[in-house]
mmCIF file of C-alpha atoms in Angstrom:
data_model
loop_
_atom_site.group_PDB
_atom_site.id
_atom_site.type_symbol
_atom_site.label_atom_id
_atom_site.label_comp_id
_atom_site.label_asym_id
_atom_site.label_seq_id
_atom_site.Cartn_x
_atom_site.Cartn_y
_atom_site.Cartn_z
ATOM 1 C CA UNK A 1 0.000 0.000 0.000
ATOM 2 C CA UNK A 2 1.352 3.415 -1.120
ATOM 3 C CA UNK A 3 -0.827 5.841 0.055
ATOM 4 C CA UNK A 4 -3.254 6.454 2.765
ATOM 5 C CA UNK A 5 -6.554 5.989 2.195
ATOM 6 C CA UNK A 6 -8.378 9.206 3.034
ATOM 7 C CA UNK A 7 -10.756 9.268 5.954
ATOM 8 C CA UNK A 8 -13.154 12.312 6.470
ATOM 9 C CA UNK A 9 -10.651 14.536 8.545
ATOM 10 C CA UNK A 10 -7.346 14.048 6.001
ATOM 11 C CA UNK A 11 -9.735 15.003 3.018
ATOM 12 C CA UNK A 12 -10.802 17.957 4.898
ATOM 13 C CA UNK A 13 -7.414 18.861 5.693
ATOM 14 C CA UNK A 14 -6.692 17.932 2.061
ATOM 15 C CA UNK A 15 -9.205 20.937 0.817
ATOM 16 C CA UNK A 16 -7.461 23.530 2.832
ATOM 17 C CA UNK A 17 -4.185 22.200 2.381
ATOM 18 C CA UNK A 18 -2.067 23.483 -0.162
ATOM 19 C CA UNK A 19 -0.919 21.436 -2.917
ATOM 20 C CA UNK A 20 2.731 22.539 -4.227
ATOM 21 C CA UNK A 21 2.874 21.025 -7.568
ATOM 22 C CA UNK A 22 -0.360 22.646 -8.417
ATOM 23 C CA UNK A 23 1.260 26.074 -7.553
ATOM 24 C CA UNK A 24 3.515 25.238 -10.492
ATOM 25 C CA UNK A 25 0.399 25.422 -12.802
ATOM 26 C CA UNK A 26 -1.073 28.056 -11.137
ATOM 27 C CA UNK A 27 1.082 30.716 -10.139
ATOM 28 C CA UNK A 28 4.545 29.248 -12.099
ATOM 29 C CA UNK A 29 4.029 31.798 -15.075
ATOM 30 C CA UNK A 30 3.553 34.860 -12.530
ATOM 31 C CA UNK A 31 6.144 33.967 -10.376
ATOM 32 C CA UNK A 32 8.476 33.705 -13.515
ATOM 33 C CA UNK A 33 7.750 37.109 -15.465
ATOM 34 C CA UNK A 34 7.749 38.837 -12.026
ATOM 35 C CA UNK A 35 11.396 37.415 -11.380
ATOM 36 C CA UNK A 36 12.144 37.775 -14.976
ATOM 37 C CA UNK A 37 11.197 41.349 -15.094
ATOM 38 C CA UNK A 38 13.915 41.870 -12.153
ATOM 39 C CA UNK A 39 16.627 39.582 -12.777
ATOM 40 C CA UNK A 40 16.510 40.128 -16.563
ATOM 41 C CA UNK A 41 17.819 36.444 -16.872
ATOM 42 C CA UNK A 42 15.524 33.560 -17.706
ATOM 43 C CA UNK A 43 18.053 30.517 -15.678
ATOM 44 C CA UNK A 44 17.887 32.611 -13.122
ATOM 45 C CA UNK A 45 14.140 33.263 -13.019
ATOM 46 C CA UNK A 46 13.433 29.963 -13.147
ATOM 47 C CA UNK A 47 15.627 28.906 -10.148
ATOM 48 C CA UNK A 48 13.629 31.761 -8.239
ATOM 49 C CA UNK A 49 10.132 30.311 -9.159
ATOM 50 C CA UNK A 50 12.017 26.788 -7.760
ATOM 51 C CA UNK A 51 13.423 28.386 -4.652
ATOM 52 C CA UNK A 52 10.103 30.393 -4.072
ATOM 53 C CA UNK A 53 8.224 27.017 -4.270
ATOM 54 C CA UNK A 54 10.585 25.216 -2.254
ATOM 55 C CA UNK A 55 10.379 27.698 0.674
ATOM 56 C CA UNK A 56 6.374 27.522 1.037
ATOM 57 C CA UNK A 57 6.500 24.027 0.914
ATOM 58 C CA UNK A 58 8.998 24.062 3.824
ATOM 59 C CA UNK A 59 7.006 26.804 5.105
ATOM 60 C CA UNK A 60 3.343 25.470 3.969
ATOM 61 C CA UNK A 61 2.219 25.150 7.844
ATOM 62 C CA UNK A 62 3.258 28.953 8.286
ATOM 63 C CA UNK A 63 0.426 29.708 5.676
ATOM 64 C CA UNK A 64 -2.438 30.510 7.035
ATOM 65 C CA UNK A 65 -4.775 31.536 4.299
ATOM 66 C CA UNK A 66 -5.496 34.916 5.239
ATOM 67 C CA UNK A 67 -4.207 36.107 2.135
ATOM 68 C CA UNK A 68 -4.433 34.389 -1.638
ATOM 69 C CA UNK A 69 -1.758 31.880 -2.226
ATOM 70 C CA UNK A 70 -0.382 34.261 -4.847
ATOM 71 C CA UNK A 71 0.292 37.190 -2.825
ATOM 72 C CA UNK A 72 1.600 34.643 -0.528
ATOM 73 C CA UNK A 73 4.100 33.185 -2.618
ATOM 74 C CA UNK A 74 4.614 36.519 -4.277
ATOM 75 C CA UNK A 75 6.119 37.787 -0.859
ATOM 76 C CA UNK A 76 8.117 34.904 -0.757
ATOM 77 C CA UNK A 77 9.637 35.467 -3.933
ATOM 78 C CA UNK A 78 9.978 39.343 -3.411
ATOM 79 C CA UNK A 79 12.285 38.717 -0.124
ATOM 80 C CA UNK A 80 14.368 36.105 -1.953
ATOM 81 C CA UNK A 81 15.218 38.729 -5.133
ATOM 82 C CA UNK A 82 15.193 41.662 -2.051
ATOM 83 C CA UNK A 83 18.181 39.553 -0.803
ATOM 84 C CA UNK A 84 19.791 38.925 -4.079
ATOM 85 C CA UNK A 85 19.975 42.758 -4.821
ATOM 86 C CA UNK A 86 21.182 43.268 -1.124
ATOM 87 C CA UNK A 87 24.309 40.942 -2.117
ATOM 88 C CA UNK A 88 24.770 42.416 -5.366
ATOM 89 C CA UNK A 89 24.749 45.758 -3.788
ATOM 90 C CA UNK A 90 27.597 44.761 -1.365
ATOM 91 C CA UNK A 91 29.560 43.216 -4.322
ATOM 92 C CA UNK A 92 29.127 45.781 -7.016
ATOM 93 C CA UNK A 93 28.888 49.025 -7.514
ATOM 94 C CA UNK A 94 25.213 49.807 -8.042
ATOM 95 C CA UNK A 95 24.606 53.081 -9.505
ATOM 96 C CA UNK A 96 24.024 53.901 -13.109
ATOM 97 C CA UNK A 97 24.611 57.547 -13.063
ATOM 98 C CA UNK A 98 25.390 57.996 -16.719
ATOM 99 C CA UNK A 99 22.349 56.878 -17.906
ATOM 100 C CA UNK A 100 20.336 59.515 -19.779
ATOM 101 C CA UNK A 101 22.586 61.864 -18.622
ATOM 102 C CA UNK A 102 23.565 62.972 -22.182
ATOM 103 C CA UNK A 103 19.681 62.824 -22.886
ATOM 104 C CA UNK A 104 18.487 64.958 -19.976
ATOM 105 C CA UNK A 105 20.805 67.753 -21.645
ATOM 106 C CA UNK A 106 19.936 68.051 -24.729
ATOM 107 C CA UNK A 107 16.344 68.417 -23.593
ATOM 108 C CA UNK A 108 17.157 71.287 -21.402
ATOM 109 C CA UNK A 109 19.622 72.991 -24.166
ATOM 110 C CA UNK A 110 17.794 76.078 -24.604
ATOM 111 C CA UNK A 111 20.307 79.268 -25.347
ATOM 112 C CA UNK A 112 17.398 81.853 -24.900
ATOM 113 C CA UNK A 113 16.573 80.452 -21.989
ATOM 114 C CA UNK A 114 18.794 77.853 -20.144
ATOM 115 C CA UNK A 115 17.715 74.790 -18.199
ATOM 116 C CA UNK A 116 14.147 75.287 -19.938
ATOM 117 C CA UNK A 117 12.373 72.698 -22.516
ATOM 118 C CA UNK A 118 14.353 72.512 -25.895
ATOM 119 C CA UNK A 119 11.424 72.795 -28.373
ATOM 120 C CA UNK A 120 12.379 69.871 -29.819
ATOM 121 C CA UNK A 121 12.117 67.488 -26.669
ATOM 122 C CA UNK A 122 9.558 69.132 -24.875
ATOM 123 C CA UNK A 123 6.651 66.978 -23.943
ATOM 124 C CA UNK A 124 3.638 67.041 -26.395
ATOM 125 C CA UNK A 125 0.115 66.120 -25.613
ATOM 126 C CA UNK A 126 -0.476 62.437 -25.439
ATOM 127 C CA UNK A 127 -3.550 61.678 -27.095
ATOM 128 C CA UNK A 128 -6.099 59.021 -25.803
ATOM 129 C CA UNK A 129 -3.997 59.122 -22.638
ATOM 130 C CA UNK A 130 -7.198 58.317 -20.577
ATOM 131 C CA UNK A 131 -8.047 55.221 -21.824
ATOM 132 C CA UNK A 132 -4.350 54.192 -22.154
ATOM 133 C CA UNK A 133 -4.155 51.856 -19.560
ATOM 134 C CA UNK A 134 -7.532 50.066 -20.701
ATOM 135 C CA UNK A 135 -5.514 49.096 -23.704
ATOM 136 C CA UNK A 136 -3.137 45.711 -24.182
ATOM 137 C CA UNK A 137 -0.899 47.522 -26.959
ATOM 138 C CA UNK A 138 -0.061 50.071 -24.544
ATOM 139 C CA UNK A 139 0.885 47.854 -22.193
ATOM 140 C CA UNK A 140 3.270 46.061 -24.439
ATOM 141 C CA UNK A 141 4.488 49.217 -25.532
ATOM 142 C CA UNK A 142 4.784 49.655 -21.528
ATOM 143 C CA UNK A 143 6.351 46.411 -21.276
ATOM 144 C CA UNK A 144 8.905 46.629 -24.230
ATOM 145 C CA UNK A 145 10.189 50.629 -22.761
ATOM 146 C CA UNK A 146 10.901 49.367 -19.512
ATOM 147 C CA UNK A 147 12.920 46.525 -20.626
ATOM 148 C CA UNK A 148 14.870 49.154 -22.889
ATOM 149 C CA UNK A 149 15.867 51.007 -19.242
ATOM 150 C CA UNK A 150 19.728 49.400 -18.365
ATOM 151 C CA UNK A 151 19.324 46.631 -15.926
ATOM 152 C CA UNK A 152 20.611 48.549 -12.941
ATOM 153 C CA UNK A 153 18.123 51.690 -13.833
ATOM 154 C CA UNK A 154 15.436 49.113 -14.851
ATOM 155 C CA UNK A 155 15.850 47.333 -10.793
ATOM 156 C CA UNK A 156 15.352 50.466 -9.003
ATOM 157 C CA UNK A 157 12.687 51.318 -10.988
ATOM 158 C CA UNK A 158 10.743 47.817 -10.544
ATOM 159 C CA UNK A 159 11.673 48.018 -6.445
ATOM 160 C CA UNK A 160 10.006 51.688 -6.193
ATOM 161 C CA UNK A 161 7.085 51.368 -8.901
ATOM 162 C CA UNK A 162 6.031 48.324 -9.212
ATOM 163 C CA UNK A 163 6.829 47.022 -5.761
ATOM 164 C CA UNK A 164 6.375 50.375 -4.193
ATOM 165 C CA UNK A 165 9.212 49.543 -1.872
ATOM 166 C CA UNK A 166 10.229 52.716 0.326
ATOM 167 C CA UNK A 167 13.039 54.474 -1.176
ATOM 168 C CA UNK A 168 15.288 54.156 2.617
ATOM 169 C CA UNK A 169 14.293 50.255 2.216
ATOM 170 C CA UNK A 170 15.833 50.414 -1.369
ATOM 171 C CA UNK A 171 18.655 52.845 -0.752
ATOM 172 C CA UNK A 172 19.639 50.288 2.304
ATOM 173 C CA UNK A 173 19.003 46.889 -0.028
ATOM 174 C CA UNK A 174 21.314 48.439 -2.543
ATOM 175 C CA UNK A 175 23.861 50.240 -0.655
ATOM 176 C CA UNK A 176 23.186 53.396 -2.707
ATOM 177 C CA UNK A 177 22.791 57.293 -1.026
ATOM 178 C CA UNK A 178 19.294 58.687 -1.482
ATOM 179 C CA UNK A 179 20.546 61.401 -4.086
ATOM 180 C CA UNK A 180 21.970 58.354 -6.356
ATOM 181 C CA UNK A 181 18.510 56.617 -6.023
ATOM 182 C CA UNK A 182 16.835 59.354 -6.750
ATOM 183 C CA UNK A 183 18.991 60.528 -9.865
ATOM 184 C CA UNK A 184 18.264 56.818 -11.209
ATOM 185 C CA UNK A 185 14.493 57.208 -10.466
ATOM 186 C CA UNK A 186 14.127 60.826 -12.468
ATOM 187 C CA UNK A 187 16.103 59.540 -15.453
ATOM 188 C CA UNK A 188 13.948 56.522 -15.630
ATOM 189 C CA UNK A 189 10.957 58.432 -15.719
ATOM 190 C CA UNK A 190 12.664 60.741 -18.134
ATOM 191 C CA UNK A 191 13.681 58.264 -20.353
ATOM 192 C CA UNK A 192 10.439 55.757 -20.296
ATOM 193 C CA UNK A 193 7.901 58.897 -20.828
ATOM 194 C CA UNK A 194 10.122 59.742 -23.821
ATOM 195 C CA UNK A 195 9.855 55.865 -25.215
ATOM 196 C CA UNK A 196 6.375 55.941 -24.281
ATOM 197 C CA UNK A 197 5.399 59.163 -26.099
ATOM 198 C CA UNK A 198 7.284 58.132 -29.321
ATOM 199 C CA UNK A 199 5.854 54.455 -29.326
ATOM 200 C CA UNK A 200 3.188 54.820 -27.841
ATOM 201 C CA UNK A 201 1.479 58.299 -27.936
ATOM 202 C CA UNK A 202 2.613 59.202 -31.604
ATOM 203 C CA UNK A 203 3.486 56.226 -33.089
ATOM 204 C CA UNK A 204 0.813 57.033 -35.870
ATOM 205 C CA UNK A 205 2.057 60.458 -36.266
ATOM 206 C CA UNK A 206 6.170 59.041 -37.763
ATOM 207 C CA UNK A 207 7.719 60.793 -34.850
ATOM 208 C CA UNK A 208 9.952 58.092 -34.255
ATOM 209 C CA UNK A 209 13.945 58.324 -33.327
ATOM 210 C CA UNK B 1 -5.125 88.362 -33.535
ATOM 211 C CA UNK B 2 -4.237 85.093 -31.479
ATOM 212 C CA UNK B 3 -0.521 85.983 -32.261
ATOM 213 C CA UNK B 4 -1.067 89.786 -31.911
ATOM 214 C CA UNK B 5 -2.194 88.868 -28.268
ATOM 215 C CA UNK B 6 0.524 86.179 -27.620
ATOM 216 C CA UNK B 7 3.256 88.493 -28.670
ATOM 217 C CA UNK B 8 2.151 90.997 -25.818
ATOM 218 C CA UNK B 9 1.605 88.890 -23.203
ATOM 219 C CA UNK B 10 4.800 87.694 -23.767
ATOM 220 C CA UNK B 11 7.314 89.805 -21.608
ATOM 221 C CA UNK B 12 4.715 89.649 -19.191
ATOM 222 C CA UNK B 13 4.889 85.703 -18.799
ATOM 223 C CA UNK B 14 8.830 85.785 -19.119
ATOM 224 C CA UNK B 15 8.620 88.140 -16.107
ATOM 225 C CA UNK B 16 6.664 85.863 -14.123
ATOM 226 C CA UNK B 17 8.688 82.792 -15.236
ATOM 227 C CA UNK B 18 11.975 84.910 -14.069
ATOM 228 C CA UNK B 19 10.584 84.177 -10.801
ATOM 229 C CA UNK B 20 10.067 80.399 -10.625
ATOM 230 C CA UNK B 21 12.186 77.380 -11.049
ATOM 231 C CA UNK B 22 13.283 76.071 -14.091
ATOM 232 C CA UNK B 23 11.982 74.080 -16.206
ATOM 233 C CA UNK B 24 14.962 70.956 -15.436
ATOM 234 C CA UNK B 25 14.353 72.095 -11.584
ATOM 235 C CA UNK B 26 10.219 71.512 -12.244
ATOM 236 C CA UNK B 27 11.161 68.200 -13.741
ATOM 237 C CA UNK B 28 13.464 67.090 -10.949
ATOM 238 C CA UNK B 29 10.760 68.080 -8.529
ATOM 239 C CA UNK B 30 7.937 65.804 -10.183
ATOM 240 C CA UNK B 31 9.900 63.214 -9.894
ATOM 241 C CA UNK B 32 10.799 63.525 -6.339
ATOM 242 C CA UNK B 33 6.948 64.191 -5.726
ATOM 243 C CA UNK B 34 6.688 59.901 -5.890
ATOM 244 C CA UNK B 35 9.912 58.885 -3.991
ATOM 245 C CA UNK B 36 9.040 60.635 -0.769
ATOM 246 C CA UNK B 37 12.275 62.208 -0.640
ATOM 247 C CA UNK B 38 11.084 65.573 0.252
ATOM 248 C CA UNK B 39 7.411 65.062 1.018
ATOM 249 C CA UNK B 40 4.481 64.825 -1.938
ATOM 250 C CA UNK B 41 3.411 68.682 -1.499
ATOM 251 C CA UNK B 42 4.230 71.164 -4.620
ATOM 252 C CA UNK B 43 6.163 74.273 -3.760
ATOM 253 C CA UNK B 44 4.383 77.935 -4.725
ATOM 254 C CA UNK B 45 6.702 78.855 -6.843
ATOM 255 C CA UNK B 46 6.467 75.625 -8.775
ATOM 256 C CA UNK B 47 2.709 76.043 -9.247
ATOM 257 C CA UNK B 48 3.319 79.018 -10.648
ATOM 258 C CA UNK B 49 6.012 77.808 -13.004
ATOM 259 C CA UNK B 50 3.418 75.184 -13.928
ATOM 260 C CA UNK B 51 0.155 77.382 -14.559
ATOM 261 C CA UNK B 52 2.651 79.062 -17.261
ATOM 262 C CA UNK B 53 4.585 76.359 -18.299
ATOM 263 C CA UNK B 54 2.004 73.992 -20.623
ATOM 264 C CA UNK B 55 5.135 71.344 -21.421
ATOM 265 C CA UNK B 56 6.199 70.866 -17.547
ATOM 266 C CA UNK B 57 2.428 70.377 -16.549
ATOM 267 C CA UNK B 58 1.979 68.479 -19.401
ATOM 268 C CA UNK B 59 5.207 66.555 -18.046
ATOM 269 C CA UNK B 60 3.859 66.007 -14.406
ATOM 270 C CA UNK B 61 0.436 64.388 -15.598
ATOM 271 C CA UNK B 62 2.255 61.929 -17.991
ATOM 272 C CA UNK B 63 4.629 61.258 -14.757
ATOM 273 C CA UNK B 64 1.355 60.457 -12.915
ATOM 274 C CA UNK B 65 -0.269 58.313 -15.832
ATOM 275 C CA UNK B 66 3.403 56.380 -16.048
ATOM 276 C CA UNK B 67 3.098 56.008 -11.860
ATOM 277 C CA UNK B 68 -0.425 54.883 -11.731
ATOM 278 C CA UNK B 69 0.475 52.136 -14.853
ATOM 279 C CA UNK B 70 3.752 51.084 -13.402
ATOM 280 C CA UNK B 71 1.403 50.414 -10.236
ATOM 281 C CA UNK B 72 -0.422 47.964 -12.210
ATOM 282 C CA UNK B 73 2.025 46.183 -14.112
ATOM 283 C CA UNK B 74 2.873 43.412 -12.486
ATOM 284 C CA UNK B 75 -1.038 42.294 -12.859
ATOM 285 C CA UNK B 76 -1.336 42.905 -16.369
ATOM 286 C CA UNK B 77 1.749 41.814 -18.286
ATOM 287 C CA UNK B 78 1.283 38.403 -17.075
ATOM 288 C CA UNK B 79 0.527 36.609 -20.189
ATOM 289 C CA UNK B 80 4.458 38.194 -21.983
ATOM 290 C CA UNK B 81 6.577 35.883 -20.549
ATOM 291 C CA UNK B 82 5.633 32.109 -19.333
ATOM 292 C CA UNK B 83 7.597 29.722 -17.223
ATOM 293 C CA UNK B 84 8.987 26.959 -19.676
ATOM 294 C CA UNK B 85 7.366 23.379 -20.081
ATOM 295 C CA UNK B 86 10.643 21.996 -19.005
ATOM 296 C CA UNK B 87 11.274 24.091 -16.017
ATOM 297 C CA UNK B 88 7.765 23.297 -15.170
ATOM 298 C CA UNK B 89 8.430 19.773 -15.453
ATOM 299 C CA UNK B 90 11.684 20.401 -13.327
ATOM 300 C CA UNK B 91 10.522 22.008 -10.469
ATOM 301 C CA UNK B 92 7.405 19.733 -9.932
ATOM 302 C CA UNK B 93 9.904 16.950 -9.794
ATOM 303 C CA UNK B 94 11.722 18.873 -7.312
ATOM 304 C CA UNK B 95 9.299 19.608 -5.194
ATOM 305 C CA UNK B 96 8.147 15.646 -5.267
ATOM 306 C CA UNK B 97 11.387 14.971 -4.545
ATOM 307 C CA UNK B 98 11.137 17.585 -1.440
ATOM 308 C CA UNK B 99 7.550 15.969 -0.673
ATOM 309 C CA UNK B 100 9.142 13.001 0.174
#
């Protein structure tokens, strides 16, 4: 005999207990892009989803059901990156500084009147910006201009953004000052409101780079 | 006549502009506005710069659309990138093997 033959208290306990393969199937494909979109490398993403899993089955007691099984493996897998990035901000030099910086210039190069918008780069009305986020394209478009931001840029983006992570919690994770974080954040923004306005916004009036 | 009018008001909104931030300051502010750096509240003299200034206002509410989308992300760009048939296949073994 191989397995138990369930009586009425294990197949209650079956119900509410949580069944780890399963979590493959149902949460393996969120779990991925989420660690995908952060590590930016798909081995590694994929040993996340295992470790993730791995830890709520060790920890499957600990879950209590109070929230969805998601959001609970979702934390799991957001302390497990958060503690990646904390070693790679120990071993590496974390800011990006350069990025955009060449960028953010020329759209302030204004001889009449300096550190105002250079015609040329200054922000035009987005159309049908309303409905925007009602619409899949845009969040391809979305999708594909954050992946365009460098992967160190495109991190501290994803902590503050996405996971809305304070920006002490991120400056301390990464071992970066709060004026580095912050000169990463404003040339992300910079730099995906400029790929979203010329993919996105005009793309159908050939204002393209 | 639109022009006519533009063309005096002109020196009138340069003098007011003289006496607010820049346009790369306004920019640098916006951002901060969502890190909590310095607090989410707009300073008077930026409000100012931005009842004149059509491209920085125009600059903060496209900031705000990217914000409130970049909130939303991870639930809707779920379906770009799925976990491969043989990782799948990998980690349920794993986790069998853990099971056990």
């Amino acid at each position: 005999m191989t397995e138990t033959e369930p009586g009425n208290a294990s197949a209650a306990d079956a119900a509410i207990r949580p069944d780890p393969e399963r979590w493959v199937d149902n949460h393996g494909d969120y779990l991925f892009h989420f660690a995908l979109s952060r590590v930016r490398d798909a081995t590694k993403a994929e040993d996340f989803v295992q470790e993730t899993l791995l830890a709520g089955l060790r920890g499957m007691d600990r879950y209590q059901g109070r929230s969805s099984e998601r959001t609970w493996l979702g934390g799991i897998l957001r302390n497990k990156l958060l503690d990646h990035f904390r070693t790679l901000g120990r071993e590496t030099s974390f800011t990006d500084l350069d990025f955009y910086a060449d960028e953010e210039e020329r759209a302030f190069e204004n001889r009449a009147f300096p550190d105002h918008w250079n015609a040329a780069h200054a922000p035009s009305e987005w159309s049908a910006a309303g409905d925007a986020l009602d619409r899949e394209e845009f969040w391809k478009v979305f999708h594909s201009c954050s992946g365009k931001l460098p992967d160190r840029i495109a991190r501290v983006f994803l902590l503050r953004e996405v996971d809305r992570i304070s920006s002490d919690e991120i400056c301390a994770t990464l071992n970066i000052s709060p004026n580095n974080l912050w000169v990463m954040l404003h040339r992300a923004r910079m730099a995906l409101r400029r790929c979203l306005e010329i993919h996105w916004f005009n793309a159908d009036t050939g204002d393209a780079e | 006549m639109k022009r006519f009018v533009s063309r005096i008001l002109r020196p009138f909104v340069l003098l007011l502009a003289a006496g607010t931030p820049t346009c790369r300051r306004v920019v640098q502010q916006a951002s901060q506005r969502f890190d909590s750096v310095t607090g989410t509240s707009i300073p008077l003299r930026t409000r100012a710069h931005l009842l004149i200034c059509s491209a920085c206002a125009r600059y903060l509410r496209q900031l705000e659309l990217i914000h409130e989308a970049s909130g939303k992300l991870a639930q809707k760009d779920t379906s770009l990138s799925k976990l491969p048939d043989a990782s799948r296949t990998r980690i349920k073994a794993r986790l069998r093997c853990e099971k056990s």
